[in-house]
PDB file of C-alpha atoms in Angstrom:
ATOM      1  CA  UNK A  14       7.377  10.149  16.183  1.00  0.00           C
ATOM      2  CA  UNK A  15       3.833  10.083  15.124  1.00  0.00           C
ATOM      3  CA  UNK A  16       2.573   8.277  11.983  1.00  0.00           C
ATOM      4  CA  UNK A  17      -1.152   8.618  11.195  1.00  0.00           C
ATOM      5  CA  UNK A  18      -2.631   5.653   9.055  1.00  0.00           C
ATOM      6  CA  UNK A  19      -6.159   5.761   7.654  1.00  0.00           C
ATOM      7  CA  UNK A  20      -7.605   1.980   7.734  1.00  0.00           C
ATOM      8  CA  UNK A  21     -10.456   2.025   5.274  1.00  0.00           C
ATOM      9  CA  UNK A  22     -11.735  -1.791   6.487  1.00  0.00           C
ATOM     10  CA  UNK A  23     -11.496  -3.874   9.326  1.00  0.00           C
ATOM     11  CA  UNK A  24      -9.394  -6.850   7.745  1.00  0.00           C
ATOM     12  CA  UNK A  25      -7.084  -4.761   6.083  1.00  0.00           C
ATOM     13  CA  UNK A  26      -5.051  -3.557   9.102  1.00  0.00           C
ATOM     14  CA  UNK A  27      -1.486  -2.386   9.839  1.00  0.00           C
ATOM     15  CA  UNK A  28      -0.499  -6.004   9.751  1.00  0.00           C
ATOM     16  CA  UNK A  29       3.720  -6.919   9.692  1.00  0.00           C
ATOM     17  CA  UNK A  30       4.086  -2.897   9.605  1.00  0.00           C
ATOM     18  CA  UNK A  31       2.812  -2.427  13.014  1.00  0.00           C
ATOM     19  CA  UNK A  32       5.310  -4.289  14.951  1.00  0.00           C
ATOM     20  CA  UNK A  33       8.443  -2.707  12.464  1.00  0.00           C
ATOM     21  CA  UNK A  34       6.947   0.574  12.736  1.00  0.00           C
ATOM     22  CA  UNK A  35       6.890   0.657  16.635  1.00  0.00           C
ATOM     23  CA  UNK A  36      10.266  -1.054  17.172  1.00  0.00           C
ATOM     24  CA  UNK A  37      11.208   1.478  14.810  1.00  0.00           C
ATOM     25  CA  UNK A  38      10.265   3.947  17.197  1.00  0.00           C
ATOM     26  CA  UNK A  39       6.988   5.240  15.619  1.00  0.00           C
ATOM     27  CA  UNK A  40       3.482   5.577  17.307  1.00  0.00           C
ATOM     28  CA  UNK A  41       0.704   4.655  14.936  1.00  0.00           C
ATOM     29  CA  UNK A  42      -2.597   6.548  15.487  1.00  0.00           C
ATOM     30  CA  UNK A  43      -4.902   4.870  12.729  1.00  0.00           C
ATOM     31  CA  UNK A  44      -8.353   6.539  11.333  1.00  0.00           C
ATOM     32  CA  UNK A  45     -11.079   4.478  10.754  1.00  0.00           C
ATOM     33  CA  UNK A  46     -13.403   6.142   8.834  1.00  0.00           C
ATOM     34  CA  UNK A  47     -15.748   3.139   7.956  1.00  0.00           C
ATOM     35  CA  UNK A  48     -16.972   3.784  11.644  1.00  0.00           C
ATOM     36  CA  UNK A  49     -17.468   7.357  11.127  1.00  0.00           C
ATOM     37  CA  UNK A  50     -14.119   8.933  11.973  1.00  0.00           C
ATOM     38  CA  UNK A  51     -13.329  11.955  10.587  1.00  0.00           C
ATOM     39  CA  UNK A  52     -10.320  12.075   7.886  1.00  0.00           C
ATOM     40  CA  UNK A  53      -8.403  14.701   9.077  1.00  0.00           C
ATOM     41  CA  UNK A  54      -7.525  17.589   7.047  1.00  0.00           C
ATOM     42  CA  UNK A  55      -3.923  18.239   7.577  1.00  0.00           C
ATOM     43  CA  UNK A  56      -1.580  16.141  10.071  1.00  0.00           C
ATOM     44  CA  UNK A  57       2.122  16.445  11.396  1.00  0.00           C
ATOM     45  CA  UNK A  58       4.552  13.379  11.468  1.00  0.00           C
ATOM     46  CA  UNK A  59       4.201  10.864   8.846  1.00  0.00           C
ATOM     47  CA  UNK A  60       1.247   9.494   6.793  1.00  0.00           C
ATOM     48  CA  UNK A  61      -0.144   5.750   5.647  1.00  0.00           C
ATOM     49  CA  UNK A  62      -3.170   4.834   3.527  1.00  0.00           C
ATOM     50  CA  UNK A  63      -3.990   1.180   3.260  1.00  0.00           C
ATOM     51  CA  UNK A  64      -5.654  -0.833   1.420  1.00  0.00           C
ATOM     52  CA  UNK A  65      -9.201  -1.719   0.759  1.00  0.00           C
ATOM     53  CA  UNK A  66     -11.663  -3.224  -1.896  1.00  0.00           C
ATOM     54  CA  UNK A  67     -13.096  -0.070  -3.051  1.00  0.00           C
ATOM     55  CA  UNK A  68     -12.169   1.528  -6.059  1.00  0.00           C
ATOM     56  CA  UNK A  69     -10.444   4.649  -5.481  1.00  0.00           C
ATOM     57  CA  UNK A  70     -13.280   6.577  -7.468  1.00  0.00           C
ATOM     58  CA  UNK A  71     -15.833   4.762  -5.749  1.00  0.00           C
ATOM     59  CA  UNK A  72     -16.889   7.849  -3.307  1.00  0.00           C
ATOM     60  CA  UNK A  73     -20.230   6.517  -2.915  1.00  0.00           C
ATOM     61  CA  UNK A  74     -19.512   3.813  -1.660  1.00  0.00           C
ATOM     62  CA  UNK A  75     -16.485   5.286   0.543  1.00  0.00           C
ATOM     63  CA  UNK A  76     -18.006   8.926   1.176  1.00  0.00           C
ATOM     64  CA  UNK A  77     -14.229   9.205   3.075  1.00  0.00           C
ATOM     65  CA  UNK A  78     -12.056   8.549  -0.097  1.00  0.00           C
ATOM     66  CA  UNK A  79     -12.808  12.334  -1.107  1.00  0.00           C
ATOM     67  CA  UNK A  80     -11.164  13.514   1.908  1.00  0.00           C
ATOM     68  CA  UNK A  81      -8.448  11.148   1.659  1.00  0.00           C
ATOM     69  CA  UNK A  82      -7.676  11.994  -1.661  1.00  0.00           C
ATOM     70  CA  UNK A  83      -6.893  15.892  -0.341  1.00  0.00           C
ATOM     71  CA  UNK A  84      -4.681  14.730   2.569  1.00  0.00           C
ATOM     72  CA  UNK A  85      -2.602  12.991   0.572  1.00  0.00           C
ATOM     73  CA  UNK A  86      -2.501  15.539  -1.797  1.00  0.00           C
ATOM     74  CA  UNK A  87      -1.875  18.158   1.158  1.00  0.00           C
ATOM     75  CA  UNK A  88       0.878  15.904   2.469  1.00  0.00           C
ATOM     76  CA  UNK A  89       2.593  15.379  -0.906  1.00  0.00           C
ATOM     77  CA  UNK A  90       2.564  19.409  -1.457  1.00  0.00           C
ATOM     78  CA  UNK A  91       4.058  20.117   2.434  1.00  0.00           C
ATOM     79  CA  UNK A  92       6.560  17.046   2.059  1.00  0.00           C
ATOM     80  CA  UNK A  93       4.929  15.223   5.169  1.00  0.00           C
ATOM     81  CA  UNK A  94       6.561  11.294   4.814  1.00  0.00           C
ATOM     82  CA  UNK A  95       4.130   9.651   3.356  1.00  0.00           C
ATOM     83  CA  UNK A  96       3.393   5.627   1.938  1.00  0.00           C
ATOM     84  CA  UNK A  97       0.128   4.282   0.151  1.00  0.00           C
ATOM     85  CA  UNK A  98      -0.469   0.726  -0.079  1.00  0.00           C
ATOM     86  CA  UNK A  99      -2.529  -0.724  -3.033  1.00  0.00           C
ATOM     87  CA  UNK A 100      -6.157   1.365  -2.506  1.00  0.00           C
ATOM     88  CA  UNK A 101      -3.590   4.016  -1.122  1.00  0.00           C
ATOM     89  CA  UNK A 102      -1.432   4.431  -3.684  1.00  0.00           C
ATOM     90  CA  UNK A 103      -4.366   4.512  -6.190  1.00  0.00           C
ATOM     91  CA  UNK A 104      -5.615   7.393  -4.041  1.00  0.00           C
ATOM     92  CA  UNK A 105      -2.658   9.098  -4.788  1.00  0.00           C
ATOM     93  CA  UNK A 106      -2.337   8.588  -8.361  1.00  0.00           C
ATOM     94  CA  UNK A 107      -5.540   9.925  -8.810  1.00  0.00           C
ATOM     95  CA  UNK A 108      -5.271  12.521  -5.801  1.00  0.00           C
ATOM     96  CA  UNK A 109      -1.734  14.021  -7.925  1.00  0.00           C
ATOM     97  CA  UNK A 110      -2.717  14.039 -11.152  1.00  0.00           C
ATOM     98  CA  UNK A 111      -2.394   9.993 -12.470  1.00  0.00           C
ATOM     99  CA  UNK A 112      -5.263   7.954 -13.440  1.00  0.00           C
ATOM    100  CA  UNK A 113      -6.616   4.601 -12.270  1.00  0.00           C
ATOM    101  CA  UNK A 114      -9.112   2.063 -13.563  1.00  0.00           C
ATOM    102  CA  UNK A 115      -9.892  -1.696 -14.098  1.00  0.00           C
ATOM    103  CA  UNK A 116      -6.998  -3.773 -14.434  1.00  0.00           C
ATOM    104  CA  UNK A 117      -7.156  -5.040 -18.401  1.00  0.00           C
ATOM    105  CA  UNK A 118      -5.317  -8.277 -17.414  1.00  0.00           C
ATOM    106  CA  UNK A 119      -7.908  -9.160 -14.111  1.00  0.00           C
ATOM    107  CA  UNK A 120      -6.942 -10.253 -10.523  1.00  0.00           C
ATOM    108  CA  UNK A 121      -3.479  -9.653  -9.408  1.00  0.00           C
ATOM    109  CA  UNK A 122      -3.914 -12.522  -6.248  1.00  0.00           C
ATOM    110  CA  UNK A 123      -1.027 -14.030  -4.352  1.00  0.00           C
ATOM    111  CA  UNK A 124       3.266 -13.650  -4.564  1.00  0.00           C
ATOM    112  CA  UNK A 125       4.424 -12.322  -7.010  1.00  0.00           C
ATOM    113  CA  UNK A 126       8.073 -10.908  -7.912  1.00  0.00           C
ATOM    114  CA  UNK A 127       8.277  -7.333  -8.203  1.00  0.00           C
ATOM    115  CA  UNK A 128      11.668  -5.984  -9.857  1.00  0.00           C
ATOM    116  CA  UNK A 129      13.407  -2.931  -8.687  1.00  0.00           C
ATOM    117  CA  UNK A 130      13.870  -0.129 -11.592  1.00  0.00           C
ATOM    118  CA  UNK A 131      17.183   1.947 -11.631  1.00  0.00           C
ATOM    119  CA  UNK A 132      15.720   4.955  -9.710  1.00  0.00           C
ATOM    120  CA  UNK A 133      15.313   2.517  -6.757  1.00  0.00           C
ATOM    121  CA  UNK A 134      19.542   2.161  -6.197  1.00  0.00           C
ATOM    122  CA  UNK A 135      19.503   5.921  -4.795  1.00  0.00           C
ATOM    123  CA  UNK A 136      16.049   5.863  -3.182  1.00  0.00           C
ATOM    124  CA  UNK A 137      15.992   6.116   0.556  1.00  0.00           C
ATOM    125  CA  UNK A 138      13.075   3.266   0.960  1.00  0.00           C
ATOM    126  CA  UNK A 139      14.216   0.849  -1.666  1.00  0.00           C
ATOM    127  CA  UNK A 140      17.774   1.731  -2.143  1.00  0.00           C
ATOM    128  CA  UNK A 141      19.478  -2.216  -2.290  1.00  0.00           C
ATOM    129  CA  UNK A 142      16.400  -3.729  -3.108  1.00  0.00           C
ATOM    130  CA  UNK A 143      16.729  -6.431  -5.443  1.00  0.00           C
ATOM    131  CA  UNK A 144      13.788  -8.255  -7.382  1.00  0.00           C
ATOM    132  CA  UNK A 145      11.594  -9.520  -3.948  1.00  0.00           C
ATOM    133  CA  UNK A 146       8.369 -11.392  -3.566  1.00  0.00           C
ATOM    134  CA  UNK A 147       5.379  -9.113  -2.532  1.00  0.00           C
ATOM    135  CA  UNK A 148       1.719 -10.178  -1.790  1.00  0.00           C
ATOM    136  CA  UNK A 149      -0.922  -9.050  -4.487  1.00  0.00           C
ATOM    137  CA  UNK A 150      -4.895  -8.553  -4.122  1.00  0.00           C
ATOM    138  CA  UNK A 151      -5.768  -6.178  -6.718  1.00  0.00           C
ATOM    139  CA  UNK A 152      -8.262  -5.589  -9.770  1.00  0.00           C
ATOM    140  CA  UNK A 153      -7.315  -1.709 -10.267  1.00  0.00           C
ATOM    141  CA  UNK A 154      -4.567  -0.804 -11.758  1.00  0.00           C
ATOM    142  CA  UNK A 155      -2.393   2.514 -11.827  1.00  0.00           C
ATOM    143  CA  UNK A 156      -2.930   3.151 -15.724  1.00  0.00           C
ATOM    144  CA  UNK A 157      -0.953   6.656 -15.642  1.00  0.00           C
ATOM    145  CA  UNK A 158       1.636   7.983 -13.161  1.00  0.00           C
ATOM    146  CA  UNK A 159       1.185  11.555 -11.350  1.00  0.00           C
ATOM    147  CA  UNK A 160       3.528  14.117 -13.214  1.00  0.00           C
ATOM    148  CA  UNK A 161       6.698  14.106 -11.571  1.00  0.00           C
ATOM    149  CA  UNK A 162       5.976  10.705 -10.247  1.00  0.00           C
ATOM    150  CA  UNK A 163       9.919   8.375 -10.403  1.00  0.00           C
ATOM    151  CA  UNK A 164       9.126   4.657 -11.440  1.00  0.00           C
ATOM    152  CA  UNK A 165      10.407   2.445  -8.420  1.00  0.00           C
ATOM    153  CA  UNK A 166       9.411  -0.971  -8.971  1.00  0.00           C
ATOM    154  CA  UNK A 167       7.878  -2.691 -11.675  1.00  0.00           C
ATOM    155  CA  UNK A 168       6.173  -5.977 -12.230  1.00  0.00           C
ATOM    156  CA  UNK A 169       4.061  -8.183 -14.483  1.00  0.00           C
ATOM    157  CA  UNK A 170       1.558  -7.536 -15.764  1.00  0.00           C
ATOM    158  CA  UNK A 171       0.992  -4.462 -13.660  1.00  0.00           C
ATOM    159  CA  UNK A 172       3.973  -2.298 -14.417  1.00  0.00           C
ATOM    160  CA  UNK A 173       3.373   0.253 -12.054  1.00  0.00           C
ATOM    161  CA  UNK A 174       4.601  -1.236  -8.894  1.00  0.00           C
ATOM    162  CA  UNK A 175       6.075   1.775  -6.626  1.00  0.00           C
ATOM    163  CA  UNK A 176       6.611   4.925  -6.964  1.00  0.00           C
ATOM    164  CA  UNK A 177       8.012   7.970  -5.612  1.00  0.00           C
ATOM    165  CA  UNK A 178       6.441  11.782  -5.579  1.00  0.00           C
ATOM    166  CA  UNK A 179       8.637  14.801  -4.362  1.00  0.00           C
ATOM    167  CA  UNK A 180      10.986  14.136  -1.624  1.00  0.00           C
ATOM    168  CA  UNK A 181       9.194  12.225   0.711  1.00  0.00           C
ATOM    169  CA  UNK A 182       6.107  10.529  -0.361  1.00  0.00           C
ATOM    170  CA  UNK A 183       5.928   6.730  -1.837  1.00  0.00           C
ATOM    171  CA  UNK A 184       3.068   4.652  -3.054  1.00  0.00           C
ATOM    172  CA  UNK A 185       3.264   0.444  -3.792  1.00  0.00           C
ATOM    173  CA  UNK A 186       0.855  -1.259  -5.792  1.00  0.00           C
ATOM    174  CA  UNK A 187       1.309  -4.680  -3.394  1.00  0.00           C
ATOM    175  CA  UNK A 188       0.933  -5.157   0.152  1.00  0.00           C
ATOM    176  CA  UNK A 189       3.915  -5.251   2.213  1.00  0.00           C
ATOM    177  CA  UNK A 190       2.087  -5.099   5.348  1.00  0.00           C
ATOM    178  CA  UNK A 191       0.247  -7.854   4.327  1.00  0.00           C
ATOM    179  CA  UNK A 192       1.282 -11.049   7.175  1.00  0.00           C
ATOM    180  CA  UNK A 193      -0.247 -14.842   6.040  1.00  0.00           C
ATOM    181  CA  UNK A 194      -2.427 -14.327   8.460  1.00  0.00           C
ATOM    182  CA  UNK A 195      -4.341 -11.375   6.458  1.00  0.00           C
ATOM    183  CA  UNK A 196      -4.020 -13.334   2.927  1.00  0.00           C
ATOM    184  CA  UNK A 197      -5.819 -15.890   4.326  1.00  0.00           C
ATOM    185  CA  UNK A 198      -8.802 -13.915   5.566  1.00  0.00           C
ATOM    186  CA  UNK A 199      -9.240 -12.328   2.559  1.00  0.00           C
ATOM    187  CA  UNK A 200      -9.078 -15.601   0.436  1.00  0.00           C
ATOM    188  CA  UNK A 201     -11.537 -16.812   2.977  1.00  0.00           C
ATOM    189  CA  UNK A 202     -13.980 -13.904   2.178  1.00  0.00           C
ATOM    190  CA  UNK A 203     -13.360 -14.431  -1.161  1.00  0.00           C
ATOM    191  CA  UNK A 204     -12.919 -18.098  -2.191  1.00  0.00           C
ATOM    192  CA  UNK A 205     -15.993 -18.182  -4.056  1.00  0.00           C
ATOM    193  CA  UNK A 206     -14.950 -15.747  -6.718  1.00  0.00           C
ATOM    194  CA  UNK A 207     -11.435 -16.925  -6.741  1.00  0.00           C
ATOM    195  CA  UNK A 208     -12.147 -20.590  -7.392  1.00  0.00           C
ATOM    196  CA  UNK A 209     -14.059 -18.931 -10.397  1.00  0.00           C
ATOM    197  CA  UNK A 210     -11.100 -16.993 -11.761  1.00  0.00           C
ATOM    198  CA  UNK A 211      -9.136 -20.501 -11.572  1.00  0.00           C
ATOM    199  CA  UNK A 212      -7.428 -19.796  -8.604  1.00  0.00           C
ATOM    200  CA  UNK A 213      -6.624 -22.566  -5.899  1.00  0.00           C
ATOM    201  CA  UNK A 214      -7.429 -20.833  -2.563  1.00  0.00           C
ATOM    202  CA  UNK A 215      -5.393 -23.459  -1.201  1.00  0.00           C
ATOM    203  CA  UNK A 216      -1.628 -23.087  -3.039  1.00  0.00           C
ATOM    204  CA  UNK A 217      -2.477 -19.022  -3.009  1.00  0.00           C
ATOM    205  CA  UNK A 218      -2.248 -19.489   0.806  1.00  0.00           C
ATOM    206  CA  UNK A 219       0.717 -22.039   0.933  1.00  0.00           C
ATOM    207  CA  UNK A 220       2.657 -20.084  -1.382  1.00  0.00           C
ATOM    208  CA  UNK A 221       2.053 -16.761   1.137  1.00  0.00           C
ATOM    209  CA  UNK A 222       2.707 -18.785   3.949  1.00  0.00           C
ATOM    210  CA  UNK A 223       6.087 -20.490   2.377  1.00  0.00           C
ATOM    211  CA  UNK A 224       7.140 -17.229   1.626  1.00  0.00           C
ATOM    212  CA  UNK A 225       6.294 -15.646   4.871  1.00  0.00           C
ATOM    213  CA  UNK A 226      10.765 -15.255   5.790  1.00  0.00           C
ATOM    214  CA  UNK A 227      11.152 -13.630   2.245  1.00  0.00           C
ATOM    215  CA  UNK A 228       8.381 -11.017   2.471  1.00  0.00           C
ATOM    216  CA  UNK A 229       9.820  -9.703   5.832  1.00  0.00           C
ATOM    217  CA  UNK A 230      13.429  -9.667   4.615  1.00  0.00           C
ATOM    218  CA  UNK A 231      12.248  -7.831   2.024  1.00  0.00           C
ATOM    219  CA  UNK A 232       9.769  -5.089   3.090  1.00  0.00           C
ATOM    220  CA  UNK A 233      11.027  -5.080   6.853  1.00  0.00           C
ATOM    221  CA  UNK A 234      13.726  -2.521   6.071  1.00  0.00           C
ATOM    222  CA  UNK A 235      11.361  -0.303   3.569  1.00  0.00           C
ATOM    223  CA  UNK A 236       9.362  -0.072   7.175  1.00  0.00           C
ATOM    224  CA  UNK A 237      11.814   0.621   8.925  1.00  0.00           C
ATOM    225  CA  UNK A 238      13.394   3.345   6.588  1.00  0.00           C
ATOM    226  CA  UNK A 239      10.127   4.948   6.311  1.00  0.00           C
ATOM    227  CA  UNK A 240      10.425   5.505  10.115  1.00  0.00           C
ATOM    228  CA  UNK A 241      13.621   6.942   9.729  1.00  0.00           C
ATOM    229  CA  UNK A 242      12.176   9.822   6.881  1.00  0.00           C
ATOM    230  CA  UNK A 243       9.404  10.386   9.560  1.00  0.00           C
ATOM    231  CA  UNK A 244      12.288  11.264  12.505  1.00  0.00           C
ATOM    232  CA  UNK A 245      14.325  12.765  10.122  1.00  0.00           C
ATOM    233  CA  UNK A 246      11.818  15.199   9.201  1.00  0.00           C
ATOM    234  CA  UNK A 247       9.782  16.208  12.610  1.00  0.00           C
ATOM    235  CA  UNK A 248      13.667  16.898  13.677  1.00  0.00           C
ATOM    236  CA  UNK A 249      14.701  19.269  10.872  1.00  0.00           C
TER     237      UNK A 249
END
């Protein structure tokens, strides 16, 4: 069972999901085209796009986010399982029709509760999910939602928190793959411009860290049943 992850910077990695994913039975080959690997064009298996600081327009800076934008959109079409994470699930917003830009309220930093909507109770991923603590590090926003696209998970004052396209695609605003390990690297690369905002660097990471037991009862099984729509589909 073969998922294929695109990793669009070096300290925004698998994280948490790569130990569910594997005891979950899934091998994780993950594209790194900020050293000059190729996207691919189409893939078998399952599909993940991470996050990243880049806009999702922002091709020249990213000359890969172009090519990213038509695998997802190839994967949503041919019902290949499929999950984008923050930058990834602004890709696909914009890759399926939806529209992204600068978040009017600012920096989403740190835990946050994000509140199932009623679509979630018969969801495969979040079916049972009540409102949960997820990790935050966004300025875009997901302004409009791809036609078709089923509300998931809401929040405030981003409302568009997950999502669900076709069968067997999903895209979340926050980072569940996100350990307190990774929040604190990127406050650390950022501290300067957070302590600007008004942000403590210091109770952003404590509050992560505190929360560490919640986040992985939380986003744990969403791995895990992510897995399951991978196996479930390369054995149809």
């Amino acid at each position: 069972m073969r998922i294929t992850v695109i990793e669009h910077e070096a300290d925004a990695g698998l994280g948490f999901l790569a130990g569910w994913l594997s005891e979950a039975g899934a091998v994780c080959e993950v594209v790194r085209p900020y050293l000059g690997e190729a996207v691919p064009e189409r893939i078998t298996g399952g599909l993940i796009v991470l996050g990243g600081e880049a806009a999702a327009w922002e091709d020249e800076r990213c000359p890969w986010l172009p090519a990213t934008r038509d695998l997802i959109r190839v994967c949503v079409e041919r019902g290949v399982p499929t999950l984008g994470i923050c930058l990834g699930a602004q890709l696909m917003a914009l890759a399926c029709g939806g529209a992204v830009g600068r978040g009017e309220h600012g920096l989403e930093v740190g835990v946050t509760e994000v509140v199932p909507l009623p679509a979630a109770g018969t969801d495969r991923l979040f079916a049972g999910l009540g409102p949960s603590l997820a990790v935050q590090y966004h300025r875009d926003a997901i302004t409009e939602l791809p036609p078709g696209a089923v509300p998931l998970a809401t929040g405030d004052p981003y409302p568009n928190q997950a999502y669900r396209l076709g069968e067997n695609a999903w895209a979340v605003q926050f980072h569940p793959e996100a350990t307190p390990e990774i929040f604190v690297d990127w406050t650390a690369g950022s501290a300067e411009t957070l302590t600007g905002l008004g942000h403590s660097v210091e109770e952003l990471n404590t509050r992560v860290k505190e929360s560490r037991n919640d986040l992985v009862g939380a986003w744990r099984p969403l791995a895990e049943r992510f897995a399951g729509v991978v196996i479930a589909v390369q054995t149809a």
